[in-house]
Short mmCIF file of N, CA and C in Angstrom, two decimals:
data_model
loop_
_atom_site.label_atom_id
_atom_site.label_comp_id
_atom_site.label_asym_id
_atom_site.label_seq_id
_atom_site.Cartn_x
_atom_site.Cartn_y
_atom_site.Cartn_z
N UNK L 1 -53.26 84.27 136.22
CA UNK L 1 -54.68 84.41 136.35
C UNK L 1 -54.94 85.72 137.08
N UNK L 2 -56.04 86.17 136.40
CA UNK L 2 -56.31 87.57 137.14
C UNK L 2 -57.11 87.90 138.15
N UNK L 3 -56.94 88.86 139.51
CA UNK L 3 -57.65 88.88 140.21
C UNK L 3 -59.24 88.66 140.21
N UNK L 4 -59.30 89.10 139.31
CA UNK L 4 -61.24 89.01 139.36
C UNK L 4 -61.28 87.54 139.04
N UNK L 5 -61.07 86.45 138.04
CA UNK L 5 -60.78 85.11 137.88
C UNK L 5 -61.12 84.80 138.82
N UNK L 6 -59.98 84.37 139.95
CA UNK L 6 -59.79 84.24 140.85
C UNK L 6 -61.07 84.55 141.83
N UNK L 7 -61.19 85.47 142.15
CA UNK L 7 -62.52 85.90 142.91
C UNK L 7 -64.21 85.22 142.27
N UNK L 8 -64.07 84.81 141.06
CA UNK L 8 -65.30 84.26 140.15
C UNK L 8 -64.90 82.87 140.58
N UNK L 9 -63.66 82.26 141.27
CA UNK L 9 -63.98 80.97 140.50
C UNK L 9 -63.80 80.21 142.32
N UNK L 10 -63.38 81.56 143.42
CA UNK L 10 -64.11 80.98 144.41
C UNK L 10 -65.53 80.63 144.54
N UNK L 11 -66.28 81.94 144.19
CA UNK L 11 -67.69 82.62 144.02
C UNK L 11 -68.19 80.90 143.73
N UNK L 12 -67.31 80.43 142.71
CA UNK L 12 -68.48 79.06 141.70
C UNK L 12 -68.00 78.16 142.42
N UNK L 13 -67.15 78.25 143.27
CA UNK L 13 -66.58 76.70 144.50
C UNK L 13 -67.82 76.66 145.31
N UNK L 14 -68.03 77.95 146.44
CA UNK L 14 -68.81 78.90 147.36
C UNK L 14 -70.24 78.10 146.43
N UNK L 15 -70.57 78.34 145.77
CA UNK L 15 -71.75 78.68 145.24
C UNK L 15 -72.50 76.50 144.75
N UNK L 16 -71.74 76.18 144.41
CA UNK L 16 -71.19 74.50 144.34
C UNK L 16 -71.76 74.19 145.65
N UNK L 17 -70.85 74.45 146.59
CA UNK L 17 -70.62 73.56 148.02
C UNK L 17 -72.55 73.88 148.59
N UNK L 18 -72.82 75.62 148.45
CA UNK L 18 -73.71 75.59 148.91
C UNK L 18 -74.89 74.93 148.47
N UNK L 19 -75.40 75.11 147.14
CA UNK L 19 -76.10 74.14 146.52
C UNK L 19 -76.41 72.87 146.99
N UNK L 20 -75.01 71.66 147.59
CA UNK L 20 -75.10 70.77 147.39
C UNK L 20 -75.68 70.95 149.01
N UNK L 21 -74.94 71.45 150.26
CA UNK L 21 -75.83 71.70 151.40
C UNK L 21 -76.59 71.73 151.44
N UNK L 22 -77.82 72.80 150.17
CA UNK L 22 -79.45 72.49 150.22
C UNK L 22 -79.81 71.46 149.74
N UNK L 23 -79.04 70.81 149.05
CA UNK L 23 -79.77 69.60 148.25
C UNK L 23 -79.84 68.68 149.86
N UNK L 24 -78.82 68.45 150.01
CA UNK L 24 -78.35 67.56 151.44
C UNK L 24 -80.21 67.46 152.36
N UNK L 25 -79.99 68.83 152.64
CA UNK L 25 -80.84 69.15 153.80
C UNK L 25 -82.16 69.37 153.28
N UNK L 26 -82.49 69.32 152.50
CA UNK L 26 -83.98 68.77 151.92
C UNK L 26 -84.05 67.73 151.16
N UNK L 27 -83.68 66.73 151.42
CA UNK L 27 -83.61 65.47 150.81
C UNK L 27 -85.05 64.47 151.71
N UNK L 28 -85.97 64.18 150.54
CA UNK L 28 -87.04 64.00 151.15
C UNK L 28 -87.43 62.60 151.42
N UNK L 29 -86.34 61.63 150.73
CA UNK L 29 -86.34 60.01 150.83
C UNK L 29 -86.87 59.77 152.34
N UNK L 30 -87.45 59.13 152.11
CA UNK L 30 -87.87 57.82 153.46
C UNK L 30 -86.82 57.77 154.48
N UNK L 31 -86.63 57.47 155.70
CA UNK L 31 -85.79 56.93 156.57
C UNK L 31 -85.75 55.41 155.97
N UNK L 32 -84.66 54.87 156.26
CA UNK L 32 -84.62 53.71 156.58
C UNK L 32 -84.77 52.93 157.26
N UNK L 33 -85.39 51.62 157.47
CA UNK L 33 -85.53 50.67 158.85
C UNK L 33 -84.35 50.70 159.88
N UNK L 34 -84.05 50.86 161.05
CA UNK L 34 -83.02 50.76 161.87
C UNK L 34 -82.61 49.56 161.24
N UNK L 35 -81.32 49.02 161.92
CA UNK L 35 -80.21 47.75 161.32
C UNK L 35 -80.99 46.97 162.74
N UNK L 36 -80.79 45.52 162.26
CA UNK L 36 -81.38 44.40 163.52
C UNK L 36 -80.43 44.51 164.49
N UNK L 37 -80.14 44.26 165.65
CA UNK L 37 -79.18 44.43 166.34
C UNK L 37 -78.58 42.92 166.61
N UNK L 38 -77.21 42.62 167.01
CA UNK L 38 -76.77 41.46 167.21
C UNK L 38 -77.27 40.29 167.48
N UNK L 39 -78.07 40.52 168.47
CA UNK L 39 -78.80 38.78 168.76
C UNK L 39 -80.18 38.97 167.80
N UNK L 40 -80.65 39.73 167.26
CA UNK L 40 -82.06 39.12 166.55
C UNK L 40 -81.24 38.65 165.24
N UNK L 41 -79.86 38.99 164.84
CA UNK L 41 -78.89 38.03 163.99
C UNK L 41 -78.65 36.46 163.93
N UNK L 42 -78.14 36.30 165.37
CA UNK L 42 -77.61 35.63 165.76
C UNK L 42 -78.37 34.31 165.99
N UNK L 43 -78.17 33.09 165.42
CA UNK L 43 -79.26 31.95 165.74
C UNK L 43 -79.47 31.91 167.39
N UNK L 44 -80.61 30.84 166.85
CA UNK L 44 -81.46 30.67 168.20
C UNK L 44 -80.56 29.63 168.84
N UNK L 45 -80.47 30.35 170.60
CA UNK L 45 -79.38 29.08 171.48
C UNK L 45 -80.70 28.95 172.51
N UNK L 46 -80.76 27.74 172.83
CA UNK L 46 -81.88 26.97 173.48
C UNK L 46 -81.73 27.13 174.88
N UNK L 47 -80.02 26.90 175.27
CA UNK L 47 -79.64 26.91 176.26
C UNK L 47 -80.38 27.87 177.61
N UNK L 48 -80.16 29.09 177.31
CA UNK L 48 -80.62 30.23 178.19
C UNK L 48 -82.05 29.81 178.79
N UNK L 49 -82.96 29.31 177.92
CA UNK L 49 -84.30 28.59 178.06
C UNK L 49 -84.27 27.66 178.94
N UNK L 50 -83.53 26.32 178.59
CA UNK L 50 -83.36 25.39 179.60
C UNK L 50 -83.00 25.35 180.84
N UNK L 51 -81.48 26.34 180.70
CA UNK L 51 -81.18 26.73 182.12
C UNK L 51 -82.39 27.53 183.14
N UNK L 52 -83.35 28.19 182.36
CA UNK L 52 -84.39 28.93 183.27
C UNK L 52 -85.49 27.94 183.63
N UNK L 53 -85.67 27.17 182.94
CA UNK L 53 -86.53 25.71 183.29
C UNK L 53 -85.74 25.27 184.88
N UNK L 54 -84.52 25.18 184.13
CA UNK L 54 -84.06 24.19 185.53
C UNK L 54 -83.71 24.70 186.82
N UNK L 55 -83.63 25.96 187.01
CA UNK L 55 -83.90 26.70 188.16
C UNK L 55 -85.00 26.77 188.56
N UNK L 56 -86.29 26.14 188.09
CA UNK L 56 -87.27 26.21 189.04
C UNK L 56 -87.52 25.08 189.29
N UNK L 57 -87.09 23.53 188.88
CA UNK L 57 -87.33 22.60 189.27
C UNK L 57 -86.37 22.18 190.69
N UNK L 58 -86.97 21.00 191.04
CA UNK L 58 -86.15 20.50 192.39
C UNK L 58 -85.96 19.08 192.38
N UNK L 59 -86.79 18.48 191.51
CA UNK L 59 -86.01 16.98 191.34
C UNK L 59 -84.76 16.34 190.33
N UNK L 60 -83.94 15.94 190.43
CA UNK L 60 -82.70 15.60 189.44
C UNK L 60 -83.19 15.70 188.15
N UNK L 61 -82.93 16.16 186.98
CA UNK L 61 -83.18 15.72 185.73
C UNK L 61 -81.58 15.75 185.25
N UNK L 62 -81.53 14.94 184.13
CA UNK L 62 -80.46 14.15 183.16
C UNK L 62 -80.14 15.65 182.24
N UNK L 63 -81.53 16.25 181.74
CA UNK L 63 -81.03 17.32 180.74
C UNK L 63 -80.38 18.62 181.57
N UNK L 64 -81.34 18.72 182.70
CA UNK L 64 -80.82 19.76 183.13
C UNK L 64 -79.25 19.66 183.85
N UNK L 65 -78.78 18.65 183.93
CA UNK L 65 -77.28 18.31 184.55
C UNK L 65 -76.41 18.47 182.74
N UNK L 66 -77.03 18.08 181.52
CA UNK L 66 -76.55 18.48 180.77
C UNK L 66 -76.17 19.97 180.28
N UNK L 67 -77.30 20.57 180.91
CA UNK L 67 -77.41 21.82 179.85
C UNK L 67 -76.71 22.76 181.15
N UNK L 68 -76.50 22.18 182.29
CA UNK L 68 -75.92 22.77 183.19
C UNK L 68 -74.09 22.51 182.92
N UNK L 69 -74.03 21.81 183.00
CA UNK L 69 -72.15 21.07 181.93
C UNK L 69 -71.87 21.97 181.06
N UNK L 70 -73.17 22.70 179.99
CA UNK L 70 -72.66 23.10 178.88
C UNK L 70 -72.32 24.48 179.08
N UNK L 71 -73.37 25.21 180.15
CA UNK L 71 -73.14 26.42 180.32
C UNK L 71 -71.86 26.62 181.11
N UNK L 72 -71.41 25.33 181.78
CA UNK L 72 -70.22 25.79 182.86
C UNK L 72 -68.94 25.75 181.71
N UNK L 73 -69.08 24.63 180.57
CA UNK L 73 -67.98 24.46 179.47
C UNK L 73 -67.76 25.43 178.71
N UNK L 74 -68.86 26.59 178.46
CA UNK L 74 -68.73 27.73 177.39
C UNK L 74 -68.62 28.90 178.25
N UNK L 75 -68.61 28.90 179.59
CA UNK L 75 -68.55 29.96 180.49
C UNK L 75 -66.95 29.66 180.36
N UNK L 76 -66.47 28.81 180.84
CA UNK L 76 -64.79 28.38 181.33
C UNK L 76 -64.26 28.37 179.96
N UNK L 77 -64.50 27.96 178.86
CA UNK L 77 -63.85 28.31 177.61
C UNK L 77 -62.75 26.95 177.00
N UNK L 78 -64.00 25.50 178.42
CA UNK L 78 -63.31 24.34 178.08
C UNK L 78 -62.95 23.78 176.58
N UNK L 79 -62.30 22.18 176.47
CA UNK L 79 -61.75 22.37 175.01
C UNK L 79 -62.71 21.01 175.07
N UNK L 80 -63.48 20.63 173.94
CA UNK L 80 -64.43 19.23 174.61
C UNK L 80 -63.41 18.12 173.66
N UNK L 81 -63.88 16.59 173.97
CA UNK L 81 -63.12 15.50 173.32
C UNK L 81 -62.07 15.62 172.12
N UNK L 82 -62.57 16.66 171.40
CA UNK L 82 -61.98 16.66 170.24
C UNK L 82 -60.13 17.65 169.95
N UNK L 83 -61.18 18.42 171.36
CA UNK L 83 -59.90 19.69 171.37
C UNK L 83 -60.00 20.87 170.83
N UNK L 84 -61.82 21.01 170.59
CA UNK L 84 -61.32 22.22 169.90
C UNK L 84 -62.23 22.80 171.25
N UNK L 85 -62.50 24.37 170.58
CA UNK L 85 -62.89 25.48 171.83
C UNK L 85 -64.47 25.28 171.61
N UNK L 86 -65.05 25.12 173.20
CA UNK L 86 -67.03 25.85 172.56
C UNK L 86 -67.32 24.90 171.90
N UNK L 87 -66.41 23.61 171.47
CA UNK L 87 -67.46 22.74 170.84
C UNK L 87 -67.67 23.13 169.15
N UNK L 88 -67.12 24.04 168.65
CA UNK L 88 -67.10 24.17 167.23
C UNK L 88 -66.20 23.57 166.64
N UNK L 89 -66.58 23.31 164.63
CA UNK L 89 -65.81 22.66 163.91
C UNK L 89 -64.10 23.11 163.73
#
């Protein structure tokens, strides 16, 4: 292949790449919506709720000794009756 070839067929690489740079950078589509982030994913856990209930009360309740068990069982990473972890299948 001959020098000038050669020199033409960078020129049309060069000339390619740049093209596609302007296309790139004036590309006039819409943004897209940001992605949801993890917890607006993630189902609704009640827990966090209850536990804030029961820090402001002062007389015994039954649920709040429950929902207090559950947070100490998924904090510690207990295994419940069945044996498995967290209480899942």
């Amino acid at each position: 292949m001959s020098r000038s070839a050669k020199i033409a067929g960078v020129a049309l690489a060069g000339g390619i790449l740049m093209a596609t740079a302007i296309a790139i950078a004036v590309d006039e589509r819409k943004p897209t919506a940001p992605l949801p982030s993890p917890t607006e994913l993630a189902p609704y856990d009640p827990l966090p709720d209850e536990l804030a209930r029961c820090r402001t009360i002062t007389m015994p309740d039954s649920g709040c000794d429950a929902a207090w068990e559950e947070h100490r069982r998924r904090f510690m990473g207990r295994e419940d009756s069945l044996g498995r972890k967290d209480g899942r299948p």
